[in-house]
Tab-separated table of C-alpha atoms in Angstrom:
chain	number	residue	atom	x	y	z
G	1	UNK	CA	66.924	92.001	238.003
G	2	UNK	CA	69.046	88.827	238.852
G	3	UNK	CA	68.650	89.220	242.493
G	4	UNK	CA	64.871	89.652	242.062
G	5	UNK	CA	64.751	86.513	239.816
G	6	UNK	CA	66.713	84.646	242.648
G	7	UNK	CA	64.299	85.726	245.339
G	8	UNK	CA	61.385	84.548	243.438
G	9	UNK	CA	63.086	81.098	242.388
G	10	UNK	CA	63.515	80.679	246.213
G	11	UNK	CA	59.897	81.515	246.824
G	12	UNK	CA	58.788	78.918	244.120
G	13	UNK	CA	61.150	76.331	245.358
G	14	UNK	CA	59.940	76.853	248.966
G	15	UNK	CA	56.740	74.903	248.200
G	16	UNK	CA	58.403	72.068	246.264
G	17	UNK	CA	59.106	69.022	248.653
G	18	UNK	CA	62.727	68.316	249.104
G	19	UNK	CA	63.876	71.779	247.591
G	20	UNK	CA	64.170	73.755	250.734
G	21	UNK	CA	67.992	73.719	250.565
G	22	UNK	CA	67.791	74.967	246.908
G	23	UNK	CA	65.295	77.598	247.971
G	24	UNK	CA	67.549	78.762	250.727
G	25	UNK	CA	70.618	78.848	248.508
G	26	UNK	CA	68.526	81.067	245.946
G	27	UNK	CA	67.557	83.372	248.829
G	28	UNK	CA	71.243	83.628	249.945
G	29	UNK	CA	72.419	84.341	246.488
G	30	UNK	CA	69.705	87.045	246.158
G	31	UNK	CA	70.642	88.584	249.512
G	32	UNK	CA	74.357	88.692	248.629
G	33	UNK	CA	73.493	90.641	245.388
G	34	UNK	CA	70.901	92.848	247.246
G	35	UNK	CA	73.272	93.651	249.998
G	36	UNK	CA	76.069	94.643	247.397
G	37	UNK	CA	73.479	96.925	245.811
G	38	UNK	CA	72.642	98.523	249.008
G	39	UNK	CA	76.306	99.106	250.008
G	40	UNK	CA	76.975	100.766	246.484
G	41	UNK	CA	73.677	102.757	246.470
G	42	UNK	CA	72.549	103.321	250.042
G	43	UNK	CA	69.971	106.038	248.950
G	44	UNK	CA	68.113	103.552	246.659
G	45	UNK	CA	65.221	102.565	248.745
G	46	UNK	CA	63.985	100.017	246.238
G	47	UNK	CA	67.154	97.860	247.010
G	48	UNK	CA	66.402	97.932	250.765
G	49	UNK	CA	62.745	97.098	249.993
G	50	UNK	CA	63.919	94.109	247.817
G	51	UNK	CA	66.353	92.847	250.398
G	52	UNK	CA	63.720	93.079	253.158
G	53	UNK	CA	61.172	90.939	251.024
G	54	UNK	CA	63.940	88.341	250.365
G	55	UNK	CA	64.682	88.469	254.170
G	56	UNK	CA	61.223	87.789	255.266
G	57	UNK	CA	60.703	85.080	252.618
G	58	UNK	CA	63.806	83.399	253.701
G	59	UNK	CA	62.679	83.640	257.271
G	60	UNK	CA	59.268	81.982	256.390
G	61	UNK	CA	61.152	79.140	254.764
G	62	UNK	CA	63.572	78.683	257.721
G	63	UNK	CA	60.569	78.942	260.193
G	64	UNK	CA	58.893	76.180	258.312
G	65	UNK	CA	61.980	73.823	258.526
G	66	UNK	CA	62.049	70.841	260.616
G	67	UNK	CA	64.742	72.454	262.943
G	68	UNK	CA	63.774	73.383	266.417
G	69	UNK	CA	66.163	76.454	266.124
G	70	UNK	CA	64.022	79.636	265.475
G	71	UNK	CA	66.679	82.117	265.906
G	72	UNK	CA	67.730	82.311	262.105
G	73	UNK	CA	64.130	83.194	261.066
G	74	UNK	CA	63.676	85.512	263.768
G	75	UNK	CA	66.775	87.446	262.691
G	76	UNK	CA	65.539	87.538	259.120
G	77	UNK	CA	62.193	88.849	260.184
G	78	UNK	CA	63.833	91.570	262.499
G	79	UNK	CA	66.262	92.637	259.593
G	80	UNK	CA	63.371	92.940	257.201
G	81	UNK	CA	61.603	95.061	259.790
G	82	UNK	CA	64.789	97.323	260.265
G	83	UNK	CA	65.001	97.894	256.521
G	84	UNK	CA	61.293	98.595	256.069
G	85	UNK	CA	60.359	100.817	258.951
G	86	UNK	CA	62.082	103.860	257.562
G	87	UNK	CA	60.696	103.260	253.994
G	88	UNK	CA	57.218	102.849	255.324
G	89	UNK	CA	56.932	106.481	256.397
G	90	UNK	CA	56.620	107.672	252.784
G	91	UNK	CA	52.866	108.199	252.061
G	92	UNK	CA	53.439	108.275	248.342
G	93	UNK	CA	54.362	104.512	248.254
G	94	UNK	CA	52.047	101.973	250.050
G	95	UNK	CA	54.095	98.981	249.150
G	96	UNK	CA	56.754	99.272	252.006
G	97	UNK	CA	53.941	99.711	254.489
G	98	UNK	CA	52.212	96.555	253.206
G	99	UNK	CA	55.503	94.709	253.342
G	100	UNK	CA	56.200	95.920	256.730
G	101	UNK	CA	52.763	94.783	258.020
G	102	UNK	CA	53.612	91.203	256.580
G	103	UNK	CA	56.989	91.136	258.287
G	104	UNK	CA	55.503	92.131	261.671
G	105	UNK	CA	52.782	89.321	261.072
G	106	UNK	CA	55.568	86.891	260.326
G	107	UNK	CA	57.587	87.682	263.399
G	108	UNK	CA	54.546	87.579	265.580
G	109	UNK	CA	53.617	84.036	264.192
G	110	UNK	CA	57.178	82.944	264.999
G	111	UNK	CA	57.176	84.529	268.512
G	112	UNK	CA	53.785	83.007	269.309
G	113	UNK	CA	55.314	79.492	269.071
G	114	UNK	CA	56.966	80.254	272.546
G	115	UNK	CA	54.288	80.668	275.279
G	116	UNK	CA	56.836	82.801	276.957
G	117	UNK	CA	56.799	85.311	274.251
G	118	UNK	CA	53.048	85.753	273.577
G	119	UNK	CA	53.005	89.337	274.821
G	120	UNK	CA	55.745	90.300	272.461
G	121	UNK	CA	53.957	88.580	269.596
G	122	UNK	CA	50.754	90.574	270.453
G	123	UNK	CA	52.662	93.854	269.956
G	124	UNK	CA	53.801	92.750	266.491
G	125	UNK	CA	50.310	91.476	265.584
G	126	UNK	CA	48.876	94.747	266.665
G	127	UNK	CA	51.430	96.741	264.515
G	128	UNK	CA	50.506	94.497	261.494
G	129	UNK	CA	46.775	95.294	262.019
G	130	UNK	CA	47.418	98.993	262.477
G	131	UNK	CA	49.559	99.221	259.352
G	132	UNK	CA	46.929	97.543	257.216
G	133	UNK	CA	44.092	99.658	258.804
G	134	UNK	CA	46.088	102.733	257.633
G	135	UNK	CA	46.568	101.385	254.172
G	136	UNK	CA	42.693	100.603	253.876
G	137	UNK	CA	41.967	104.308	254.939
G	138	UNK	CA	44.003	105.298	251.704
G	139	UNK	CA	42.243	102.730	249.504
G	140	UNK	CA	39.109	101.509	250.999
G	141	UNK	CA	38.248	99.249	248.051
G	142	UNK	CA	41.571	97.504	248.054
G	143	UNK	CA	40.819	93.796	248.304
G	144	UNK	CA	44.439	92.712	249.034
G	145	UNK	CA	44.459	95.094	252.034
G	146	UNK	CA	41.284	93.636	253.182
G	147	UNK	CA	42.405	90.041	252.902
G	148	UNK	CA	45.524	90.668	254.793
G	149	UNK	CA	43.832	92.721	257.400
G	150	UNK	CA	41.551	89.816	257.911
G	151	UNK	CA	44.388	87.357	258.274
G	152	UNK	CA	46.206	89.670	260.742
G	153	UNK	CA	43.055	90.167	262.779
G	154	UNK	CA	42.490	86.467	262.920
G	155	UNK	CA	46.079	85.729	264.015
G	156	UNK	CA	45.813	88.525	266.798
G	157	UNK	CA	42.430	86.983	267.900
G	158	UNK	CA	43.878	83.448	268.235
G	159	UNK	CA	46.682	84.910	270.227
G	160	UNK	CA	44.537	86.792	272.591
G	161	UNK	CA	42.474	83.627	273.176
G	162	UNK	CA	45.560	81.882	274.187
G	163	UNK	CA	46.508	84.820	276.438
G	164	UNK	CA	43.025	84.864	278.019
G	165	UNK	CA	43.346	81.221	278.648
G	166	UNK	CA	46.222	82.038	281.011
G	167	UNK	CA	44.494	84.771	282.757
G	168	UNK	CA	41.384	84.237	284.775
G	169	UNK	CA	38.417	86.726	284.125
G	170	UNK	CA	39.974	88.443	280.964
G	171	UNK	CA	36.607	89.233	279.804
G	172	UNK	CA	36.421	87.226	276.748
G	173	UNK	CA	33.513	84.723	276.389
């Protein structure tokens, strides 16, 4: 519970001007507790899921910092993906799959900042879209899935437009 509270404290402080350092400190404290829990209880998937959420939240914070170094947020997003991919295979719990789609989208958004990595970003956007499409098949009326799918599709569309601008005759009007 304490680790969860620290994650949400970091999330809350992320939007408060001048509190980014406090937000990162809260995320780091949450992760320390979550990693201890994972080591002590490696079969408890909820601990891995919680750590993944903290990782991608911290990655978002780090990516929005004024620093030009995007390696730290990329590592956070990739670690979140690593933790979530095995959990997302369970059809009984859709939450890890939803969070995996978010982590894919976050990493793609970060990679898309580098023109040399647009193709790599495309793969992650497509993975996010695919995840949400699968979720919608199981719950067609779920508005959260629909909203996130629209966001991921929009992000992919923007990226494809950028890619087409670099390729003559790509067929997009």
